[in-house]
C-alpha positions as a printed Julia matrix, in Angstrom:
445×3 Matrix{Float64}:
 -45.58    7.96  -15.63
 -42.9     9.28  -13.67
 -40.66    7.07  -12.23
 -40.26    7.36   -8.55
 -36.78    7.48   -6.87
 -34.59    4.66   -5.64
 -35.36    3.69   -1.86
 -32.26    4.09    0.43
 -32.34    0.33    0.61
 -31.87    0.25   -2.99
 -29.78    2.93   -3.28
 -27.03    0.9    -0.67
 -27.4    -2.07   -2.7
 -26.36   -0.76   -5.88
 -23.6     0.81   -3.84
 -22.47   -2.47   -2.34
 -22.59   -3.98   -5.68
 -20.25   -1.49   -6.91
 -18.0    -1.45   -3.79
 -17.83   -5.56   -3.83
 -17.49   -5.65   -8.16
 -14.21   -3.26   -7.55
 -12.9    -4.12   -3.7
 -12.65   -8.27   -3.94
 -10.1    -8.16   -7.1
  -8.71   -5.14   -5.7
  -7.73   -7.15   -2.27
  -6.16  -10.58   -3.95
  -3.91   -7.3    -6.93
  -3.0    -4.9    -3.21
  -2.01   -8.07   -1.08
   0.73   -8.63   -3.81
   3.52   -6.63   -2.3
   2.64   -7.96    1.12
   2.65  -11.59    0.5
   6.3   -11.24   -1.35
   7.88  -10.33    1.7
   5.41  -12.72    3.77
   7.11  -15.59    1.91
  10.47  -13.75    1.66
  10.2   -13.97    5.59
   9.08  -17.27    5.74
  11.34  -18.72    3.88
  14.79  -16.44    5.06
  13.56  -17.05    8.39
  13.97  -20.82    8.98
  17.63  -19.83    7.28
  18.28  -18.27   10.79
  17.82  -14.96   12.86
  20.56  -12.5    11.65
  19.17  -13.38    8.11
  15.33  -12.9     8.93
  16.79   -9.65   11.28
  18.56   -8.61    7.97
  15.88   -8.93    6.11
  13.85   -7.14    8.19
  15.54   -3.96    7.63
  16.36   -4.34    3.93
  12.67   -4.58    3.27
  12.0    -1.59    5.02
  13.78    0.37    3.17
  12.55   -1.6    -0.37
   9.26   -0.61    1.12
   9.92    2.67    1.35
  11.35    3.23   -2.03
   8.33    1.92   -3.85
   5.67    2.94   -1.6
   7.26    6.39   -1.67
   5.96    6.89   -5.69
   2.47    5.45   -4.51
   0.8     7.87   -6.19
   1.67    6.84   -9.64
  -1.64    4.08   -8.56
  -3.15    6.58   -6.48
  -3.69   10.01   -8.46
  -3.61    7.76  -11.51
  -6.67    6.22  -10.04
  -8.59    9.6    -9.47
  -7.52   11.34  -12.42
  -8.67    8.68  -14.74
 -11.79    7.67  -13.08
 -12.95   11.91  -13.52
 -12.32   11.57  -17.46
 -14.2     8.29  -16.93
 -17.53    9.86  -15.47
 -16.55   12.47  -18.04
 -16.73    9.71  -20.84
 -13.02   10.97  -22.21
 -11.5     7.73  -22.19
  -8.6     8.75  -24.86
  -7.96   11.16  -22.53
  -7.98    9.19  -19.52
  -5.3     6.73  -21.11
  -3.31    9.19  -22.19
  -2.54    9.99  -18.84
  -2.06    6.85  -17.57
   0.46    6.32  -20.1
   2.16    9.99  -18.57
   2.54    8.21  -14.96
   4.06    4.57  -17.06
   6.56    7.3   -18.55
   6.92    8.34  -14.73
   7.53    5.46  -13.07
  10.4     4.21  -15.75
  12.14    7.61  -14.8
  11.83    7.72  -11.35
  12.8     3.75  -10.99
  16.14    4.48  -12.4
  16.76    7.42  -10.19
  15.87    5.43   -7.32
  18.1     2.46   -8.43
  21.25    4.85   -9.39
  20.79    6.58   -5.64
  20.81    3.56   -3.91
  23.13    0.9    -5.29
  26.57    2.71   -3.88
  24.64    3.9    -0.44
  23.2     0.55    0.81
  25.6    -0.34    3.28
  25.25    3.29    4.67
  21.5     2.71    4.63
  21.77   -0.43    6.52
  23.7     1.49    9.3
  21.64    3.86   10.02
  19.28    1.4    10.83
  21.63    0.29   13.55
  21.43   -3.28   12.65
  23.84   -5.5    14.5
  27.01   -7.1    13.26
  25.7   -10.03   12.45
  22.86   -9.11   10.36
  24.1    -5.92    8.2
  25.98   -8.3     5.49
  22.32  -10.22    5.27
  20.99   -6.93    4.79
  23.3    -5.34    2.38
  22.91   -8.27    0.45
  19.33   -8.64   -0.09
  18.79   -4.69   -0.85
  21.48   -4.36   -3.07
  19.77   -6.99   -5.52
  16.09   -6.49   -4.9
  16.68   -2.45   -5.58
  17.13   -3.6    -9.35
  13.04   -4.5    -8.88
  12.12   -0.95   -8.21
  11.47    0.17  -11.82
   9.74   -2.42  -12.43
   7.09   -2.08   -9.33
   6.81    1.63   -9.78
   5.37    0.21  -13.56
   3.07   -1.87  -11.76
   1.72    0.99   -9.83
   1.46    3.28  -12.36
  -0.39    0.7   -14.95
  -2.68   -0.4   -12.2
  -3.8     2.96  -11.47
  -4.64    3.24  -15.19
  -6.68    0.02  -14.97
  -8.27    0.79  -11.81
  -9.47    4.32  -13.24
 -11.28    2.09  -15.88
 -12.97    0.2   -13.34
 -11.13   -2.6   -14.24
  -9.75   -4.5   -10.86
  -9.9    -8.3   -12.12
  -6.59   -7.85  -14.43
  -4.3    -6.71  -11.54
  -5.88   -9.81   -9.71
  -4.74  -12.08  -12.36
  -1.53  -10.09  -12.8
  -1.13  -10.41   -8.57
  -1.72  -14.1    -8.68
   0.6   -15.06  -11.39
   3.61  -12.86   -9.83
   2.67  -13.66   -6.34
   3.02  -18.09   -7.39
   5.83  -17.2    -9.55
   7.76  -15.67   -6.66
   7.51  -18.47   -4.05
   8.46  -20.72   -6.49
  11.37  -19.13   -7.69
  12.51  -18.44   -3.67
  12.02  -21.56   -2.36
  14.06  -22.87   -6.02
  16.71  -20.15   -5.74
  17.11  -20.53   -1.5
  17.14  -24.07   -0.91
  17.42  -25.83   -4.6
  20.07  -23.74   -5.63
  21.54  -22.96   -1.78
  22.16  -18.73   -3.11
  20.89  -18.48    0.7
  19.46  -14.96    1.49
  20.71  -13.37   -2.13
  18.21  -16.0    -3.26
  15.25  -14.92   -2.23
  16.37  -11.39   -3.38
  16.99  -12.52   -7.11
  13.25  -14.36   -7.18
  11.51  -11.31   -6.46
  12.99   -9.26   -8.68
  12.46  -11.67  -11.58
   9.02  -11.92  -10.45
   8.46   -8.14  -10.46
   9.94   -7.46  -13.41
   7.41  -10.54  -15.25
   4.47   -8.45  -13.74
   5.34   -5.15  -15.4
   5.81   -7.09  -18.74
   2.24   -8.4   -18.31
   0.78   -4.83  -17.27
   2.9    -2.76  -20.34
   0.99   -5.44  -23.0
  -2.3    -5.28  -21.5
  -2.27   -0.77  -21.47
  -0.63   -0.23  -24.89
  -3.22   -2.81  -26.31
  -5.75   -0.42  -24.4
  -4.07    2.73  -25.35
  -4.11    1.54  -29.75
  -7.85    0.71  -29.3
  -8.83    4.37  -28.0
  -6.01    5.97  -30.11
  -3.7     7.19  -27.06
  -0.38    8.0   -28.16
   2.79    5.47  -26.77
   5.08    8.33  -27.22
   6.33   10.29  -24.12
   5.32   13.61  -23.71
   7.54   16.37  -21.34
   4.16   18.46  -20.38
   2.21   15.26  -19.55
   5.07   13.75  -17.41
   5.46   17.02  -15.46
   1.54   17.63  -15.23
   1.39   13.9   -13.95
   4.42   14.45  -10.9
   2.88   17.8   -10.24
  -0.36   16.28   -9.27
   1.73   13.69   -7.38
   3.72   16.22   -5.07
   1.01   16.3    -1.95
   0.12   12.38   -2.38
   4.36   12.06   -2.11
   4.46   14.17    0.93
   1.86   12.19    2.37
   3.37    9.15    2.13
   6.81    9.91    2.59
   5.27   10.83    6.24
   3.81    7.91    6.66
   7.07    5.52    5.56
   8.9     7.83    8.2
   6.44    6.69   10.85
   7.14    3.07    9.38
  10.9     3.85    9.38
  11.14    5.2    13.13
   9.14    1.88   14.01
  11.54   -0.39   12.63
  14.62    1.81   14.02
  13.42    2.19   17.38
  12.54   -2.08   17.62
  16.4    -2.63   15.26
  17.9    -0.99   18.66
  16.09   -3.27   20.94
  18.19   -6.54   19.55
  17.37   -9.17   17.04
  14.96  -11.21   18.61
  12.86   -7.79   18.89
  13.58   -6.8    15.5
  12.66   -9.89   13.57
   9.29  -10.04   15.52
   8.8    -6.5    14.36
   9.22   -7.48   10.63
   6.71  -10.3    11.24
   4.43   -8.35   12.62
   5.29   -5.74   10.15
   4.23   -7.84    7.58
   1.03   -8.95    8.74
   0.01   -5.79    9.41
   0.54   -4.34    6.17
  -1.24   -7.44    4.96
  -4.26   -6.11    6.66
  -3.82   -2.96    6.01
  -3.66   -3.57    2.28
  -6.97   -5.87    2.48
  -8.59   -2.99    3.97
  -7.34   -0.47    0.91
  -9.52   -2.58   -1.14
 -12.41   -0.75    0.11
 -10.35    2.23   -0.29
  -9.37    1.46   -3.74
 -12.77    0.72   -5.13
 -13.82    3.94   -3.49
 -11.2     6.05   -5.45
 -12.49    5.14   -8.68
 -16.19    5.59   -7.56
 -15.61    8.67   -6.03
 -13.49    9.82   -9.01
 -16.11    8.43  -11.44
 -19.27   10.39   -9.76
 -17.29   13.58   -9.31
 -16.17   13.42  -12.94
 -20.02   13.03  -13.88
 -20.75   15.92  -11.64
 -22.98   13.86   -9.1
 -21.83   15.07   -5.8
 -24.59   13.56   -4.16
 -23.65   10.31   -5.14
 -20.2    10.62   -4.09
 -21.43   11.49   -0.37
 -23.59    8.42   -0.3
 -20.92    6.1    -1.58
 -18.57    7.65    1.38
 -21.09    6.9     4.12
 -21.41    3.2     2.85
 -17.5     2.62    2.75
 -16.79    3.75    6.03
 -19.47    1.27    7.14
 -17.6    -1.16    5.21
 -14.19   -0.31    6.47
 -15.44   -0.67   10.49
 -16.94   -4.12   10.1
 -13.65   -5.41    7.62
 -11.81   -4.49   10.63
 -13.27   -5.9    13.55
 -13.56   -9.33   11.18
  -9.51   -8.9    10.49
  -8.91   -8.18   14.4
 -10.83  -11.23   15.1
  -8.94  -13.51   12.38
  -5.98  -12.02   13.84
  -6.54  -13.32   17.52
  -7.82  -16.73   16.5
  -5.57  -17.72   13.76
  -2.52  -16.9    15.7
  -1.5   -20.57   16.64
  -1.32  -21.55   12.85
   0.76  -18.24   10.96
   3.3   -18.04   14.1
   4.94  -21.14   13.28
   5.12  -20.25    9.85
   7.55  -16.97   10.51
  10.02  -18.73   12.86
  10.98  -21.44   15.29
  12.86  -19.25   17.32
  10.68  -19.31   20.74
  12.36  -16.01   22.13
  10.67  -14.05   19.01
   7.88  -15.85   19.36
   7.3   -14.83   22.82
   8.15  -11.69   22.02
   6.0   -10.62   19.12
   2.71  -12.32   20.59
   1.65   -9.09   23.2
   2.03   -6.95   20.52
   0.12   -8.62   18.17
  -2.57   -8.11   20.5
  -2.14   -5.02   20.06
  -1.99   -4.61   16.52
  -5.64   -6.88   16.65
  -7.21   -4.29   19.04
  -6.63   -1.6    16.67
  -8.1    -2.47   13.54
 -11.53   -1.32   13.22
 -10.0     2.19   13.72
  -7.49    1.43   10.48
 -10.28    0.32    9.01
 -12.22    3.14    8.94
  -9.03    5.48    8.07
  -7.67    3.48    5.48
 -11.51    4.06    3.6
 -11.8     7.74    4.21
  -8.5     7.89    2.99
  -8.98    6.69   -0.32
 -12.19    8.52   -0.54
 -10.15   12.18   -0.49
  -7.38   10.13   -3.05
 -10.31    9.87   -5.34
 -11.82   12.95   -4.99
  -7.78   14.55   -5.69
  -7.87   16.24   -2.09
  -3.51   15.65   -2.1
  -3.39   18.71   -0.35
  -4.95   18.18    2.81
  -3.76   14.65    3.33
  -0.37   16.23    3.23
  -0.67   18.39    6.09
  -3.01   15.74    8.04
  -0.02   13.35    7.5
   2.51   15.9     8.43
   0.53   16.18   11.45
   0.47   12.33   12.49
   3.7    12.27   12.17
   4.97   15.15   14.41
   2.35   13.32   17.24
   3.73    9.84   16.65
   7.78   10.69   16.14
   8.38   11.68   20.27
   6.42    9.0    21.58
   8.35    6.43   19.61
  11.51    7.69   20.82
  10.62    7.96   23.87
   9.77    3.99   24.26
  13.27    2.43   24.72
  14.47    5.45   27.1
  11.25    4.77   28.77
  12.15    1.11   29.33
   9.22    0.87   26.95
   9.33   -3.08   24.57
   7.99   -3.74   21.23
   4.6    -3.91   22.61
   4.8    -0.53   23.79
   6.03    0.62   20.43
   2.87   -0.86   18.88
   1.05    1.15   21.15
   2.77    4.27   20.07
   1.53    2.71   16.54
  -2.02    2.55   17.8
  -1.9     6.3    18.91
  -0.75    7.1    15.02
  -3.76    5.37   13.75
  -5.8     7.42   16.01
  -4.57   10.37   14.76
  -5.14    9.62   11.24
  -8.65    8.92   12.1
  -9.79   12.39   13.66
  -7.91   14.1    10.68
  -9.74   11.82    8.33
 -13.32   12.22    9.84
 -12.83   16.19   10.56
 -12.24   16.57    6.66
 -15.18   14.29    5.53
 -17.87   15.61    7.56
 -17.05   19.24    6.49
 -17.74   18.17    2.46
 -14.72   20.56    1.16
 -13.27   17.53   -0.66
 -16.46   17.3    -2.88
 -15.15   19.32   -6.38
 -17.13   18.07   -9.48
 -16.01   18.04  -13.12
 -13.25   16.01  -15.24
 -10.31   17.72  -13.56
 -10.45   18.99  -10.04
């Protein structure tokens, strides 16, 4: 007897299943990065407002130097989910132990470039008198953490290609404890002040890579991957990253004008901006969980040559990605009493960051729903196009945002000029999608 098809009902049930199984773990490993500078904030804050305005900056431009190489996790992801669906999984950790190789390269080229130009990074920022030395300070040690993230996001692109999202949970969790331990030790215990918190995250990051390097060469001896580094493998591995880099060194510059255009406003506007800041890329990163689970299932049904498949699953995370972020919005609005506190005492930021939070609330269900299709075309390996849609967003959002302070324009108008990015993003997104040119079967794209 022939046996007859799965229902639609029971087709978006297995998908769920396989969205949830990959997208819970995936939130509590992404919200990592996040919550460091949450409690880096939290605690530099009640230390005083040039420090939590110094900070502010610094960890823009620590943001920017890690999430710069995102695609060691990102085309990581894809690549080894394909050899997955393939059933190549030598093959697939071979690779994965390219983009380790990678990251250890490019961390010390980041560290070497930065160390002796910090100060001149801080002032381009045009942070004030008073908080540049916080800010030199805290960049100049936490930059000594960059090799070891960019190993984090390179080994948790290899795990995440295996379907494997619970390790860089545990991983997350262990790092995240260990970090507001040691700040809270290193601030206050010790009194190091601001250089502190600095030192506690980088000791922290660099326990997290330790844990990732054991658990992949363990994986890479059972399926007989070589350890050794290989030139062609490297290069094949920063090839493939080349579009996912111009993507997202568009999007830091959107992130970078942001914090420019509110570091010119004052301090009060600038520290609310990092607060902010940070909650939103808390949200954002809860929503990449979809996205996240969704590059390894789209890389894993491509890679098996089920294109079908791979259009379903879409249609189901974009679903997700809408309702996540009316919930977040909503959470947003209502918990807003209790996480204000938290950030400062200082009523003049408070007052200051609350329309604009609004703001950032309001828009939400449209990050949602970019932040999924984007991962979709990371899994299927469509770099290429979210280059130039990135490009894109960019040249829309860069006027506006200049144009808010010689407008008379506040921080809430800047998040408005942030809304209008999102926006963008979104059509770019859902143009691509609907046409189905991202869809390429096969273990390599």
């Amino acid at each position: 007897m022939t046996q007859a098809p799965p229902t639609p009902k029971a087709v978006r049930r297995q998908h769920d299943r396989e969205i949830v199984t990959l997208a819970l773990p995936a939130f509590g490993a992404l919200v990592a990065e996040p919550l460091f500078l949450m409690v880096d904030s939290a605690i530099v804050g009640h230390l005083g407002t040039p420090q939590l305005a110094g900070l502010a900056i610094a960890a823009a431009l620590l943001t920017t130097a890690v999430s710069v190489f995102v695609f060691l996790a990102y085309a990581t992801t894809a690549a080894v989910a394909r050899r997955v669906g393939a059933g190549d999984l030598k093959a697939a950790i071979r690779q994965g132990m390219d983009g380790i190789w990678l990251a250890l390269l490019l961390g010390a080229a980041v560290v070497a470039a930065t160390l002796p130009t910090a100060p001149w990074l801080i002032d381009i920022f045009g942070a004030s008198d008073t908080a540049a030395p916080y800010a030199t300070t805290y960049l100049r040690i936490s930059i000594l953490g960059i090799p070891a993230m960019l190993v984090v996001l390179a080994a948790t692109g290899v795990l995440r290609g295996l379907q494997d999202t619970r390790t860089p949970l545990y991983v997350a969790i262990g790092g995240f404890t260990a970090n507001a331990l040691l700040n809270v030790g290193l601030v206050y215990g010790a009194g190091m002040g601001i250089a502190g918190s600095a030192w506690g995250t980088v000791i922290a990051q660099f326990a997290m890579a330790a844990v990732y390097l054991v658990v992949v060469v363990r994986g890479a001896r059972r399926h007989g991957a070589s350890l050794r580094p290989d030139a062609a493998g490297i290069r094949a591995s920063a090839q493939a990253g080349v579009p996912l880099l111009v993507r997202t060194l568009s999007l830091r510059a959107v992130l970078m004008i942001a914090t420019a255009v509110a570091a010119r406003m004052g301090d009060a506007e600038v520290a609310a901006h990092q607060i902010i800041l940070s909650l939103w890329s808390l949200m954002a990163f809860a929503l990449d969980a979809i996205a996240i689970a969704g590059q390894a299932i789209i890389g894993r049904y491509l890679g098996a040559d089920d294109a079908d498949g791979a259009r379903q699953v879409c249609r189901r995370m974009v679903q997700w990605g809408a309702i996540s972020g009316v919930v977040l919005g909503a959470l947003l609005v209502l918990a807003r009493p209790l996480f204000i506190p938290l950030f400062t005492g200082d009523t003049t930021v408070q007052d200051t960051l609350l329309p604009a939070l609004l703001v950032v609330a309001v828009s939400q269900p449209i990050a949602g729903v970019v932040f999924v299709l984007d991962g979709v075309l990371m899994g299927a390996g469509d770099g290429p196009y979210l280059a130039w849609a990135m490009l894109l967003t960019l040249a829309a959002f860069a006027p506006v945002a200049l144009l808010v302070p010689a407008l008379g324009g506040g921080l809430t108008a800047l998040w408005w000029a942030m809304t209008l990015m999102m926006t963008v993003r979104l059509v770019t997104l859902w143009v691509r999608s609907r046409s189905g040119r991202w869809i390429v079967t096969g273990a390599t794209r």
